[in-house]
mmCIF file with all atom_site columns, C-alpha atoms in Angstrom:
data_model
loop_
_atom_site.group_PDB
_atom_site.id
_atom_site.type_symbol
_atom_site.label_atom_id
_atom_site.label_alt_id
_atom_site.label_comp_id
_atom_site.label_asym_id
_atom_site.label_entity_id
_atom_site.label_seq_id
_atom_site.pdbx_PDB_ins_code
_atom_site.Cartn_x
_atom_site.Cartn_y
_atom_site.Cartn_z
_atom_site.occupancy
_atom_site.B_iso_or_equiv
_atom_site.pdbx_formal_charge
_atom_site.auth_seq_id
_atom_site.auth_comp_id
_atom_site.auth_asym_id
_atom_site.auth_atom_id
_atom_site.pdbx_PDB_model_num
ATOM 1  C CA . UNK A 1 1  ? 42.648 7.002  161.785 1.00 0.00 ? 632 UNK A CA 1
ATOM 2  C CA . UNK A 1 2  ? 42.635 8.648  165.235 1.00 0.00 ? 633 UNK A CA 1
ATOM 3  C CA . UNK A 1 3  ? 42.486 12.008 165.285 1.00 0.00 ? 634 UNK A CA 1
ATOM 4  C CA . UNK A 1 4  ? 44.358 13.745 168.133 1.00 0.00 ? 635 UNK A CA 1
ATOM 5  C CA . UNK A 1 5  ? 44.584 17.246 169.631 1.00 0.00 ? 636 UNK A CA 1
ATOM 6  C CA . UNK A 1 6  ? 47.067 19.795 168.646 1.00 0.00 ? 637 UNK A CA 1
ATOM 7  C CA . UNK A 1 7  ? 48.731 19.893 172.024 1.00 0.00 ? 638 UNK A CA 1
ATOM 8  C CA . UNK A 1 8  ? 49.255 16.073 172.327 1.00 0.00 ? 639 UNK A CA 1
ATOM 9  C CA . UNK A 1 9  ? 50.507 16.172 168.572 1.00 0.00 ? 640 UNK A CA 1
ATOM 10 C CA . UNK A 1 10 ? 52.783 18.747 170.030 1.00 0.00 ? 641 UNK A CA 1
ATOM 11 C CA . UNK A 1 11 ? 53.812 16.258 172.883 1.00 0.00 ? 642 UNK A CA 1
ATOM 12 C CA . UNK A 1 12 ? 54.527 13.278 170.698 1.00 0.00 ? 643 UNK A CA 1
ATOM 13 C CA . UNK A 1 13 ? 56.698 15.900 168.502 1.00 0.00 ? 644 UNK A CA 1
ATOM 14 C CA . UNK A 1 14 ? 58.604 16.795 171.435 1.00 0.00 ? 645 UNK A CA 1
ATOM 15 C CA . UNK A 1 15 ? 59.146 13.285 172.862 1.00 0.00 ? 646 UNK A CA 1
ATOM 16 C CA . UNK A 1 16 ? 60.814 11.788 169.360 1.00 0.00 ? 647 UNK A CA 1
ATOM 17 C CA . UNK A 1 17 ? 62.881 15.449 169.175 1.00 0.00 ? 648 UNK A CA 1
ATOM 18 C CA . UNK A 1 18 ? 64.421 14.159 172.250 1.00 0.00 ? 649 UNK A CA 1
ATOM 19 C CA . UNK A 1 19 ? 65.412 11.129 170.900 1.00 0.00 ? 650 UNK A CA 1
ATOM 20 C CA . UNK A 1 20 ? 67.375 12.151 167.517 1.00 0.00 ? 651 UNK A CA 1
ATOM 21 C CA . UNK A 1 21 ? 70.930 11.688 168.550 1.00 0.00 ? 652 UNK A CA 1
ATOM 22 C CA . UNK A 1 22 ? 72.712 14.062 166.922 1.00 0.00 ? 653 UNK A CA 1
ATOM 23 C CA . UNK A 1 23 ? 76.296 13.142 165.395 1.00 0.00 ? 654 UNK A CA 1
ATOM 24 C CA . UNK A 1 24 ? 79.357 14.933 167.307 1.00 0.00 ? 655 UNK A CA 1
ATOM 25 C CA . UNK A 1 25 ? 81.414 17.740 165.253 1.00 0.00 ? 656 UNK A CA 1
ATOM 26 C CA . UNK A 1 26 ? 83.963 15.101 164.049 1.00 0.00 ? 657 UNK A CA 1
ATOM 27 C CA . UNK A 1 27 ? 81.892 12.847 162.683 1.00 0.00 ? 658 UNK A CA 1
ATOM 28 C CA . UNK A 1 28 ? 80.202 15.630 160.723 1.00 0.00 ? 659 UNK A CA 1
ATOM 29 C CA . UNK A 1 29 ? 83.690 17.381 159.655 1.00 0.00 ? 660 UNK A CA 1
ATOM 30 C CA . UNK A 1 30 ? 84.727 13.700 158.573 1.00 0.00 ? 661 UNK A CA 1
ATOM 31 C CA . UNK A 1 31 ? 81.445 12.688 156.744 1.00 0.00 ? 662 UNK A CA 1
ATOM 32 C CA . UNK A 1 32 ? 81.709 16.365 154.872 1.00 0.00 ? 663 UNK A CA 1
ATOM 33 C CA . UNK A 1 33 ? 85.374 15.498 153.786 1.00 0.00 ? 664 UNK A CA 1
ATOM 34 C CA . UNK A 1 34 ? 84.743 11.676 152.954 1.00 0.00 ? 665 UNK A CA 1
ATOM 35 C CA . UNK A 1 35 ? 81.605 13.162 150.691 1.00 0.00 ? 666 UNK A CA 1
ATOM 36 C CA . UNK A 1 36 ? 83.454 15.901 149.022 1.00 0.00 ? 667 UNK A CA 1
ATOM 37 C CA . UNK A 1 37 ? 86.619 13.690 147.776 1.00 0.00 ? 668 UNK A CA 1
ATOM 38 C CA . UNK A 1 38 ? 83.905 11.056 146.357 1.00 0.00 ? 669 UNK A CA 1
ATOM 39 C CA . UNK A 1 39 ? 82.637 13.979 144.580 1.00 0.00 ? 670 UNK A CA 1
ATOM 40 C CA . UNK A 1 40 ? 85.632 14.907 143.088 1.00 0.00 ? 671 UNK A CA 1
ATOM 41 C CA . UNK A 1 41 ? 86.323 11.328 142.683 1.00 0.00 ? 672 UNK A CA 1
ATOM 42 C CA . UNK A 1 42 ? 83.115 10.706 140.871 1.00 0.00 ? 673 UNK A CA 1
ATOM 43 C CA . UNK A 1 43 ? 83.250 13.656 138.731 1.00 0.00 ? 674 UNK A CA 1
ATOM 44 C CA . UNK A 1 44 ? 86.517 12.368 137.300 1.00 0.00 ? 675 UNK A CA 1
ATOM 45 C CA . UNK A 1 45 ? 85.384 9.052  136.497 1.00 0.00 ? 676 UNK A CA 1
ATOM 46 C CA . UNK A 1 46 ? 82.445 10.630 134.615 1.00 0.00 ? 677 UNK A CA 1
ATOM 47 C CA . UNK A 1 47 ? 84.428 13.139 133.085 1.00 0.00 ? 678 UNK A CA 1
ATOM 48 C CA . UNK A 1 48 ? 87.096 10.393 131.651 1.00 0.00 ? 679 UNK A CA 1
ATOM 49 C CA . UNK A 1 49 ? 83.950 8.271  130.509 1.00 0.00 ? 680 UNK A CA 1
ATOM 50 C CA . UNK A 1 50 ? 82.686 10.994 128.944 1.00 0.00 ? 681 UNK A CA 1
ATOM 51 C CA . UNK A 1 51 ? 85.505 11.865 126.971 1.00 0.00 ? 682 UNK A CA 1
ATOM 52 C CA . UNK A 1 52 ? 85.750 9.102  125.735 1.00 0.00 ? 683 UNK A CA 1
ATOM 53 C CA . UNK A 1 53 ? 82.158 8.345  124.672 1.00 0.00 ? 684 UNK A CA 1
ATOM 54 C CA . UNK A 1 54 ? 82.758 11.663 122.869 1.00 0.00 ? 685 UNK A CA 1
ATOM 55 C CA . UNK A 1 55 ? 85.653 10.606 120.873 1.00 0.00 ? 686 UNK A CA 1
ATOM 56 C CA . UNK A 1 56 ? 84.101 7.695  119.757 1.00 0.00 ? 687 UNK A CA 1
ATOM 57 C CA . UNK A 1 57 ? 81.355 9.117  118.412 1.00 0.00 ? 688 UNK A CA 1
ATOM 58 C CA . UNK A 1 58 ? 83.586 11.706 116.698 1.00 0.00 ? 689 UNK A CA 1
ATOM 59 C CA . UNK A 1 59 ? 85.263 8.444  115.139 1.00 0.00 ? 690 UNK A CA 1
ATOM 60 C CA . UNK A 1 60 ? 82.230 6.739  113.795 1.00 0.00 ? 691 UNK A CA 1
ATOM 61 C CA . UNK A 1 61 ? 80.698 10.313 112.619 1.00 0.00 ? 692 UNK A CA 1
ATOM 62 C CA . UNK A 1 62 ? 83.969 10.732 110.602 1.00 0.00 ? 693 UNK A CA 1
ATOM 63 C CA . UNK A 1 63 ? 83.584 7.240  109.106 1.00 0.00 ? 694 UNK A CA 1
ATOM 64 C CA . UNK A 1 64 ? 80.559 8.498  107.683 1.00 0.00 ? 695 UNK A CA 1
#
């Protein structure tokens, strides 16, 4: 592997800095929104499955 000098390291970090395109407020606001009701979302689901697991087992533990 080639080594290379701190400053050109330094270069090449600089040159692919300037080409992350960042994404614009809305699109961040949106994502941020989209990911928090598909938490909420997701933690239901898991919460009814869950449940349910649980009573089951309560059922088969009182068959016992």
């Amino acid at each position: 592997m080639a080594k290379i000098s701190p400053g050109e390291f330094m270069r090449q970090v600089q040159t692919e800095a300037r080409k992350v395109v960042w994404p614009s407020r809305q699109e961040t606001v949106t994502t941020a929104i989209f990911v928090g009701v598909m938490m909420v979302i997701l933690a239901l689901f898991f919460l009814g499955i869950d449940t349910l697991f649980g009573k089951a087992v309560q059922w088969l533990l009182s068959l016992a």
